[in-house]
PDB file of C-alpha atoms in Angstrom:
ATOM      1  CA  UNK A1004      24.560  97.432 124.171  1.00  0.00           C
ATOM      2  CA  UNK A1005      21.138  96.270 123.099  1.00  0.00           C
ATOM      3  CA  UNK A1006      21.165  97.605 120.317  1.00  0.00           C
ATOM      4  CA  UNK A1007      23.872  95.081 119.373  1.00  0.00           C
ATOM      5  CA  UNK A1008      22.122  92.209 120.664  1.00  0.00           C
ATOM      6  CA  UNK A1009      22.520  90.075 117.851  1.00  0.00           C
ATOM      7  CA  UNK A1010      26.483  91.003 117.135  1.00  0.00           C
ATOM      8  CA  UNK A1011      28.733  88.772 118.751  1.00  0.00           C
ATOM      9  CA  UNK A1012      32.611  88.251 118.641  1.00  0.00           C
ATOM     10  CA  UNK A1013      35.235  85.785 119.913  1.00  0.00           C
ATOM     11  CA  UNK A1014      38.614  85.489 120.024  1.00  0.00           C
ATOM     12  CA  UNK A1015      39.037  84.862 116.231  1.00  0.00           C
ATOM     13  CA  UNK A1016      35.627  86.047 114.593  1.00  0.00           C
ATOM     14  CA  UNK A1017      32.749  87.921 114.416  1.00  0.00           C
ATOM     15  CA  UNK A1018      29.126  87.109 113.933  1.00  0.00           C
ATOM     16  CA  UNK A1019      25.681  88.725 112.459  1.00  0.00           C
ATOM     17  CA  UNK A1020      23.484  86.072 114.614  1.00  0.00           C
ATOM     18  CA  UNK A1021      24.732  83.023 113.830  1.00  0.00           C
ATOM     19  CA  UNK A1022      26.365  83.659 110.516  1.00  0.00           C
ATOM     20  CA  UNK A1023      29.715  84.177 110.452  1.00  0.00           C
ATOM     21  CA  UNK A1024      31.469  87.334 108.653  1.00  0.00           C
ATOM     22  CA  UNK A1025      34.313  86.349 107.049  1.00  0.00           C
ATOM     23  CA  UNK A1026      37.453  88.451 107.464  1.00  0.00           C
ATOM     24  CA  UNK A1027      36.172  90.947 110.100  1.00  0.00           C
ATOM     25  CA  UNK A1028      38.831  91.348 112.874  1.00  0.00           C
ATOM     26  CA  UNK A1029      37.556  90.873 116.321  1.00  0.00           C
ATOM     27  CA  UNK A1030      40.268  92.619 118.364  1.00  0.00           C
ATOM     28  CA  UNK A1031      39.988  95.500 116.244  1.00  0.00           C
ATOM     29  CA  UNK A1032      35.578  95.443 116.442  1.00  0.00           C
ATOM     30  CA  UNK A1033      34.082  98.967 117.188  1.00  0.00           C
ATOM     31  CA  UNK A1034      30.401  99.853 117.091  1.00  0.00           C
ATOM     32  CA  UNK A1035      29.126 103.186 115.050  1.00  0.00           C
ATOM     33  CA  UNK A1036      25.639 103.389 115.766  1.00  0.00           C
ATOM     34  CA  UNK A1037      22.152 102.295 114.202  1.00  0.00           C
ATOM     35  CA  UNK A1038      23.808  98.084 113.886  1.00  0.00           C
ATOM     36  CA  UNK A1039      26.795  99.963 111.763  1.00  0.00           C
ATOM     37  CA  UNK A1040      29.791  98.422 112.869  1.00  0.00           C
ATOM     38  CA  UNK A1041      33.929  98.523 111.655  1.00  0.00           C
ATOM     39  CA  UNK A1042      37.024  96.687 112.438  1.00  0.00           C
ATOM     40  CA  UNK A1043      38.778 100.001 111.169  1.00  0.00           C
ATOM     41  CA  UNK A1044      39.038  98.430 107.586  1.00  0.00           C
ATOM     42  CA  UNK A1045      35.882  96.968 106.764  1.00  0.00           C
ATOM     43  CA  UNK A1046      32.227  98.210 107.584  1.00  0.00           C
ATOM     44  CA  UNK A1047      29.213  96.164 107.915  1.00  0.00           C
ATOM     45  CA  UNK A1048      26.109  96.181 109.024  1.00  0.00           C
ATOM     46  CA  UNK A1049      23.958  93.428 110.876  1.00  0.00           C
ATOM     47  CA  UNK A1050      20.260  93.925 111.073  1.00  0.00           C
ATOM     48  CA  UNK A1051      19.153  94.012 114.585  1.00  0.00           C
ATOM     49  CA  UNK A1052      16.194  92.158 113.438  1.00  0.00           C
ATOM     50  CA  UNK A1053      15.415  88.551 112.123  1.00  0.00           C
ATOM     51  CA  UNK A1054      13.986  88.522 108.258  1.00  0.00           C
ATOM     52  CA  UNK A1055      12.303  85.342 106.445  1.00  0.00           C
ATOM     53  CA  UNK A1056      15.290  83.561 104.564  1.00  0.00           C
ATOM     54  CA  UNK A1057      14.460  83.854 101.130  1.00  0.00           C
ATOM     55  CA  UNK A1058      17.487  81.531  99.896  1.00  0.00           C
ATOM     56  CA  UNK A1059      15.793  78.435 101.599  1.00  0.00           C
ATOM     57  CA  UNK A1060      12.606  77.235  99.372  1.00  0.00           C
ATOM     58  CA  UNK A1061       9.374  75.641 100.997  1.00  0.00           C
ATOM     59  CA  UNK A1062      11.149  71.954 100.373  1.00  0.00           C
ATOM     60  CA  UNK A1063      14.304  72.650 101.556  1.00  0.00           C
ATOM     61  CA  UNK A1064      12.587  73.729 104.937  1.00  0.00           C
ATOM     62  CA  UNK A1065      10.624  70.877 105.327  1.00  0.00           C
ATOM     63  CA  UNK A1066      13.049  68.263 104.338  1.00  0.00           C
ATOM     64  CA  UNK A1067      15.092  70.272 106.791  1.00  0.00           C
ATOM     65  CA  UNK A1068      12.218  70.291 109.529  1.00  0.00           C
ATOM     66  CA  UNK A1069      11.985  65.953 108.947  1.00  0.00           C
ATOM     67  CA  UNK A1070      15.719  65.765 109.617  1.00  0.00           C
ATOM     68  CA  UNK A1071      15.782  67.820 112.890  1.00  0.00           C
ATOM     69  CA  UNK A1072      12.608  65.648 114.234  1.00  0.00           C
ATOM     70  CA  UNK A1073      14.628  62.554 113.581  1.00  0.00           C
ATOM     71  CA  UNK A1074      17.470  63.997 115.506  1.00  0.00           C
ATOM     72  CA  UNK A1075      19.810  63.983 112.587  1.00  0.00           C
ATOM     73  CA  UNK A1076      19.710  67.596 111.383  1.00  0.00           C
ATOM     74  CA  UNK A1077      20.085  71.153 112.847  1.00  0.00           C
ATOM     75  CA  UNK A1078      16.897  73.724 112.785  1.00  0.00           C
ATOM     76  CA  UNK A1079      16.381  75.235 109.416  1.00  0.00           C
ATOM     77  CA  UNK A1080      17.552  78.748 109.423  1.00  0.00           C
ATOM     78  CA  UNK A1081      14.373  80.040 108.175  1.00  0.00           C
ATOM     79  CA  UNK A1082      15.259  83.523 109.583  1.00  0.00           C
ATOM     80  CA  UNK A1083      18.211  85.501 109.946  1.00  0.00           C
ATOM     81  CA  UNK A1084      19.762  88.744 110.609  1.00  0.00           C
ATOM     82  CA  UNK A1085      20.458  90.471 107.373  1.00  0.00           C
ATOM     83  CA  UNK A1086      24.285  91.759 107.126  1.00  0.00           C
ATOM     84  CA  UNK A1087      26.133  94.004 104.412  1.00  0.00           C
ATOM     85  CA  UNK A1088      29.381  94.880 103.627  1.00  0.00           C
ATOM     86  CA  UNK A1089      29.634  98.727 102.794  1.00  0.00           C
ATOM     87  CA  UNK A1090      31.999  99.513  99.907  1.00  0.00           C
ATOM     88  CA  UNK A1091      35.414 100.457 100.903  1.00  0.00           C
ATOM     89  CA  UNK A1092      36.681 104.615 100.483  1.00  0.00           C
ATOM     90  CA  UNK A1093      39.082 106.699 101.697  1.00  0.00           C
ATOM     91  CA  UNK A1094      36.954 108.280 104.208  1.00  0.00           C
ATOM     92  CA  UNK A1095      35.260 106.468 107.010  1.00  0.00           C
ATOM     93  CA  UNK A1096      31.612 106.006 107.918  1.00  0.00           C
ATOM     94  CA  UNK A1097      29.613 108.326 110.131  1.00  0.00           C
ATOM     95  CA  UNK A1098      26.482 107.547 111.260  1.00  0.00           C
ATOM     96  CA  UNK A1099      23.444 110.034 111.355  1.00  0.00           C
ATOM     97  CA  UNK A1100      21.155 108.840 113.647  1.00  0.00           C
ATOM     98  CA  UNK A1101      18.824 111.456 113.273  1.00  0.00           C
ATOM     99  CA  UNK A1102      18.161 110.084 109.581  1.00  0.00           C
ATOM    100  CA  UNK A1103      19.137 106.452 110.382  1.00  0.00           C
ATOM    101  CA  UNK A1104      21.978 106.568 107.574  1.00  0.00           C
ATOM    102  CA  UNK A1105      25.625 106.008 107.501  1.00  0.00           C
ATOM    103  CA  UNK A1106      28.058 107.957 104.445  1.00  0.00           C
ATOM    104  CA  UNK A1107      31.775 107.948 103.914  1.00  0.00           C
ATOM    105  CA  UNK A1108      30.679 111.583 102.467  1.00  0.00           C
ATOM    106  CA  UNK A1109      30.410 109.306  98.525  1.00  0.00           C
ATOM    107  CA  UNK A1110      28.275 106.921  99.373  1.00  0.00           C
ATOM    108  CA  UNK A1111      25.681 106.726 101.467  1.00  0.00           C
ATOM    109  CA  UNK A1112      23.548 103.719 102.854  1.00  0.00           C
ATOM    110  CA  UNK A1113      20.515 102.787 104.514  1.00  0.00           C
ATOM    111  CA  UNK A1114      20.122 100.013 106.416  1.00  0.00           C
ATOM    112  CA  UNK A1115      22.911  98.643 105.322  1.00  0.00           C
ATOM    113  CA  UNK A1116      21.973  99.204 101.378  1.00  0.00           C
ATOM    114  CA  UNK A1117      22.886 101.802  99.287  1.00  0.00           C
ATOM    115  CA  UNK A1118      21.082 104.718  98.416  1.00  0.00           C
ATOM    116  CA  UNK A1119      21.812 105.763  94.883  1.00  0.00           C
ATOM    117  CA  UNK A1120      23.477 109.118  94.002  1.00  0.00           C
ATOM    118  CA  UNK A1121      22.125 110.367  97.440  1.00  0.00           C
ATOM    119  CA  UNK A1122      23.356 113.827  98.679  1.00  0.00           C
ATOM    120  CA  UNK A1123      24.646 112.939 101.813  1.00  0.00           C
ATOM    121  CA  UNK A1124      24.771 116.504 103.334  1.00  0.00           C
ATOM    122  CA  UNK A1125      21.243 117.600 102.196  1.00  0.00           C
ATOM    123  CA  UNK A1126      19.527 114.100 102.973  1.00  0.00           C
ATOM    124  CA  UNK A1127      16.607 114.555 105.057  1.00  0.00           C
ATOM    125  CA  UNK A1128      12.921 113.295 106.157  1.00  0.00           C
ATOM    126  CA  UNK A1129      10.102 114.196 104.141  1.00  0.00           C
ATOM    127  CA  UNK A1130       8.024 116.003 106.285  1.00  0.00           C
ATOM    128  CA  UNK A1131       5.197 114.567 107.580  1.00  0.00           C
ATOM    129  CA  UNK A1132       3.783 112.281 110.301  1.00  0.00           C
ATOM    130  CA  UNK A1133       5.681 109.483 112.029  1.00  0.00           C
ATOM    131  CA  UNK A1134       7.600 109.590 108.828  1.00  0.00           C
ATOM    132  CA  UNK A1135      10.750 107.213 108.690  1.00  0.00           C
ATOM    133  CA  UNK A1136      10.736 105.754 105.355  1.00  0.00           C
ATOM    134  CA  UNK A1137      11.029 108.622 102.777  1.00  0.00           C
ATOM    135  CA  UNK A1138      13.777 110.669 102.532  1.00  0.00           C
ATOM    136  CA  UNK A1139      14.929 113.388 100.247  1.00  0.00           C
ATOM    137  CA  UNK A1140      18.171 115.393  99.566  1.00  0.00           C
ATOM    138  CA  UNK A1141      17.454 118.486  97.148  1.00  0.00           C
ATOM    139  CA  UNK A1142      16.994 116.403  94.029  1.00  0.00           C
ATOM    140  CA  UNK A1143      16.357 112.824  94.482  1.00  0.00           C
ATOM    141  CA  UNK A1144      13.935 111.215  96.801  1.00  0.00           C
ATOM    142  CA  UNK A1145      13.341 107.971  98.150  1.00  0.00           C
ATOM    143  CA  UNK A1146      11.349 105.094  99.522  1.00  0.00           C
ATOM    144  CA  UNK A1147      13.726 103.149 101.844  1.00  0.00           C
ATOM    145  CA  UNK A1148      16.420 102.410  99.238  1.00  0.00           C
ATOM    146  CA  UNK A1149      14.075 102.847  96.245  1.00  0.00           C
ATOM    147  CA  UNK A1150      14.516 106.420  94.312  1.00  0.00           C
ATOM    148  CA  UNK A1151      11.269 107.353  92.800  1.00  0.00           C
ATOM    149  CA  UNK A1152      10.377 108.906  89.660  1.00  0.00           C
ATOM    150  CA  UNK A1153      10.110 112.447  91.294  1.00  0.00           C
ATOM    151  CA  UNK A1154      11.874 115.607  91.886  1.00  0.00           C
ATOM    152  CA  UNK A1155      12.280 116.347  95.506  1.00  0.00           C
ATOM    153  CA  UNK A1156      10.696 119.768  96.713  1.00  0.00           C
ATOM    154  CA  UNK A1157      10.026 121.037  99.984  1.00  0.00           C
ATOM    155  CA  UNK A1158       6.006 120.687  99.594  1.00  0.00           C
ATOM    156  CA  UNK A1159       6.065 116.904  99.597  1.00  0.00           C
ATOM    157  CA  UNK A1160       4.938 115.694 102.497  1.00  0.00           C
ATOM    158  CA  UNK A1161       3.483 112.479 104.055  1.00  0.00           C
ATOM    159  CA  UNK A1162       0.313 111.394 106.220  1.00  0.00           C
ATOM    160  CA  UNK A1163      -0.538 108.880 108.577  1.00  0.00           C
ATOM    161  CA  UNK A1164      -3.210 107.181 107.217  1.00  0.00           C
ATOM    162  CA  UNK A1165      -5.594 104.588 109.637  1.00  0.00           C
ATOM    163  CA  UNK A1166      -5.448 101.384 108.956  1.00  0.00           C
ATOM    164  CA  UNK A1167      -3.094 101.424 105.923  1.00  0.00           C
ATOM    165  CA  UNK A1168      -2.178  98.060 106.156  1.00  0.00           C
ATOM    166  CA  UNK A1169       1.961  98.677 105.832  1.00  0.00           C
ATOM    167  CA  UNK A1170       1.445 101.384 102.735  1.00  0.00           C
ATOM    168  CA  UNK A1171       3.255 104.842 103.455  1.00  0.00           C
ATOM    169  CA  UNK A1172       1.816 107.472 101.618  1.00  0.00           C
ATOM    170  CA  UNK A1173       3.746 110.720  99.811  1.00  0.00           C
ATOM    171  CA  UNK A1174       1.840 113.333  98.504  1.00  0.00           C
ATOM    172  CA  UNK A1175       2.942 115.910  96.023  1.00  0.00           C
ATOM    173  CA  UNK A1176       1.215 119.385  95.958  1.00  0.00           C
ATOM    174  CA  UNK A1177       2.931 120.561  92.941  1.00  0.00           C
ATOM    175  CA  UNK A1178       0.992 118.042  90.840  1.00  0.00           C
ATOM    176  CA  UNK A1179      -1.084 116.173  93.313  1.00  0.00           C
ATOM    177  CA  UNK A1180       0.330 112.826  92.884  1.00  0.00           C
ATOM    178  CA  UNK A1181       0.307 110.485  94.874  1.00  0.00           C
ATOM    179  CA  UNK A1182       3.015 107.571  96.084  1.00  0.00           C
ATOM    180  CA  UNK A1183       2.631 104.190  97.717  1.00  0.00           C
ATOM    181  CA  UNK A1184       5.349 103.052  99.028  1.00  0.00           C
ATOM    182  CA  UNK A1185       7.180 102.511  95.770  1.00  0.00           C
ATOM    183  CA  UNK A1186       4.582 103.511  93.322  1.00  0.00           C
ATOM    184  CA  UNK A1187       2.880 106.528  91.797  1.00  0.00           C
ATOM    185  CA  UNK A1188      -0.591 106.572  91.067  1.00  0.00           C
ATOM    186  CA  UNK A1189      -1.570 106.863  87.783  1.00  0.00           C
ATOM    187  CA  UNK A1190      -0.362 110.974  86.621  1.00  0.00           C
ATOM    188  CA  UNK A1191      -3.013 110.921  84.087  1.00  0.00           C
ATOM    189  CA  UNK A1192      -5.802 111.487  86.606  1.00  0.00           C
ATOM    190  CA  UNK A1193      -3.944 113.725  88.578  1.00  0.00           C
ATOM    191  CA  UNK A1194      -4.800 115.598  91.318  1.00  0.00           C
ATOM    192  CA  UNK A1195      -5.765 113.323  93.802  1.00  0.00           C
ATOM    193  CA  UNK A1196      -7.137 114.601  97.071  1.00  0.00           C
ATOM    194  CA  UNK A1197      -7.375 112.153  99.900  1.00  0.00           C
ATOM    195  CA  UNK A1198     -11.469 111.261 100.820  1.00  0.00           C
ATOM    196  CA  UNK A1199     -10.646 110.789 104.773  1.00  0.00           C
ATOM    197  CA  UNK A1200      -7.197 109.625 107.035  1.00  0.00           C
ATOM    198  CA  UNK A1201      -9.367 107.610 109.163  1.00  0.00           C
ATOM    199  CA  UNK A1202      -9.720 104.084 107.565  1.00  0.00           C
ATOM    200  CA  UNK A1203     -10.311 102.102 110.679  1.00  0.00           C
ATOM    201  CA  UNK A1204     -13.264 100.790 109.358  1.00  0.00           C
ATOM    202  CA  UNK A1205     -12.188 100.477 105.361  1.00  0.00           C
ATOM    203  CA  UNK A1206     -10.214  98.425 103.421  1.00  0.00           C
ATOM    204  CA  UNK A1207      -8.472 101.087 101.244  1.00  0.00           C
ATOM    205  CA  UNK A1208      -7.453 104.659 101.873  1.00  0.00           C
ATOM    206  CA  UNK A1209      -9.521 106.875  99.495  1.00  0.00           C
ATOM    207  CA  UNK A1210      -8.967 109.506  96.731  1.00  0.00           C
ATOM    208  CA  UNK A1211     -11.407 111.430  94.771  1.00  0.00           C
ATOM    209  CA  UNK A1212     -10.837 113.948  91.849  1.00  0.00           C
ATOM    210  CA  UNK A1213     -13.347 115.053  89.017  1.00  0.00           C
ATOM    211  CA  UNK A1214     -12.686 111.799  87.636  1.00  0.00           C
ATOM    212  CA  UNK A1215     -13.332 109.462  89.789  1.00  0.00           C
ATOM    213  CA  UNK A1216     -12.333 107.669  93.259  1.00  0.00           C
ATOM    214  CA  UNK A1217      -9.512 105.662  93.667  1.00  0.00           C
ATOM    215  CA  UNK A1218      -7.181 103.147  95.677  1.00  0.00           C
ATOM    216  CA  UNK A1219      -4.579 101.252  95.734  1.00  0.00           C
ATOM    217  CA  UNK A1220      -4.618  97.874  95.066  1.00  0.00           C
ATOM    218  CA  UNK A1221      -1.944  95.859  97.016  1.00  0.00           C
ATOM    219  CA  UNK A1222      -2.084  92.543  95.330  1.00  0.00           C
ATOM    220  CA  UNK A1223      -1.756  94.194  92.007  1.00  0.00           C
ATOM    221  CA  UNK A1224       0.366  96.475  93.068  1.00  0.00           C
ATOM    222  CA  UNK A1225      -1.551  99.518  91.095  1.00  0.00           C
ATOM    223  CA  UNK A1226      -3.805 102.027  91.572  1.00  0.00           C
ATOM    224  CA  UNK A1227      -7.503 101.223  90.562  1.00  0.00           C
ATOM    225  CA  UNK A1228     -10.042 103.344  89.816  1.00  0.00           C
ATOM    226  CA  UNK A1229     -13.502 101.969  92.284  1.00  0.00           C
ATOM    227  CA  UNK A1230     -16.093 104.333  90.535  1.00  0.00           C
ATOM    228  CA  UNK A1231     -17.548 107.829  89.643  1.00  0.00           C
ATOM    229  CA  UNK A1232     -17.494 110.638  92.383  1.00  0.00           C
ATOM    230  CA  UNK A1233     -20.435 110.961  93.671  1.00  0.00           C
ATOM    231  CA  UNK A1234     -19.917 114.061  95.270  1.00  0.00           C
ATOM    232  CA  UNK A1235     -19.719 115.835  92.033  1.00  0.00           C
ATOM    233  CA  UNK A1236     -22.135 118.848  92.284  1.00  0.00           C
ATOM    234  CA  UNK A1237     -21.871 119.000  96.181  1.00  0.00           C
ATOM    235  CA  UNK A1238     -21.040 122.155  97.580  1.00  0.00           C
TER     236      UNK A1238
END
């Protein structure tokens, strides 16, 4: 299947691109879904896409790159398919496609990495638009495999915001906060009420309260405050 493109087997092993996964019985090799796959004793999973090698350092690569031009070393592997081993139970793993997860009913992971003390049975997607990256269960909630400082609800909600430059935005109506991707803006300002969704000509999405208008920074990783509100007064 395509979706297991970049899963292959032979006669004696099994391989996440190129790498090979030690121990993994090839005769025994059955697909679950979402690049989850088990030889009935182990489970694994093998990205189906190629991420920067962060284990090979700017040197290595280019000594690397001055071997394979003098035809006396391979190509670096400056990408490859991420794999994990899911912890062992006595229950196997289901995939739920539908939340792109896989649990043993205990554990639960995403994307082959654990989500901590998730609720497998209540785990859901916030609400929102073209929302795939936060997901909730009752009590905890969570940016990909990140669990944020915040009690889930059924208010929260995300937004699709132009020009975000790879930020997802939560919002919180309880309180107004808002979250970026793994961080809250500051809850001392709190509420924050988004200026516009369409950014396709600005740098930063937007938020204004009596205090202020704000952003967030992605270089520092924070949200800064740009300057008074100047719609203060404004009906």
């Amino acid at each position: 299947h395509y979706q297991y493109r970049q899963l292959g087997a032979d006669q004696k092993n099994v391989y996440c691109g190129n790498i090979l996964l030690k121990g993994v019985q090839p005769q025994k090799l059955k697909t679950i879904g979402n690049s989850y796959f088990t030889d009935g004793k182990e489970t694994w999973y093998c990205s189906p896409m190629t991420e920067r090698n962060e284990n090979l350092s700017v040197i290595q690569e280019v000594f690397q790159i001055i071997l394979q031009n003098f035809g006396i070393g391979s190509k670096p592997q400056s990408y490859l398919y991420s794999y994990f081993k899911l912890e062992q139970g006595d229950q196997p793993y289901l995939v739920n496609a539908d939340i792109d997860t896989a649990s043993n009913g205990i554990l639960t992971y995403y994307r082959g990495k654990l989500l901590p003390d998730a609720h497998s049975h209540q785990l859901r997607l916030v609400s929102g638009e073209d929302n795939h990256i936060f997901r909730a269960d009752g009590t905890n909630v969570y940016f990909n495999n990140t669990r944020l400082s915040l009690k889930d609800n059924q208010k929260l909600y995300t937004l699709d915001i132009e020009n975000s430059n790879n930020q997802s935005y939560l919002f919180n109506p309880i309180d107004g906060m808002v979250y970026v991707n793994q961080f809250a803006f500051d809850p001392q300002f709190a509420p924050y009420h988004l200026l516009s969704k369409y950014g396709d000509h600005s740098n930063h999405a937007l938020f204004y309260n009596d205090t202020g208008i704000y952003y967030f920074d992605v270089n520092k990783e924070k949200m800064v405050r740009a300057g008074d509100n100047p719609f203060l007064g404004q009906s």
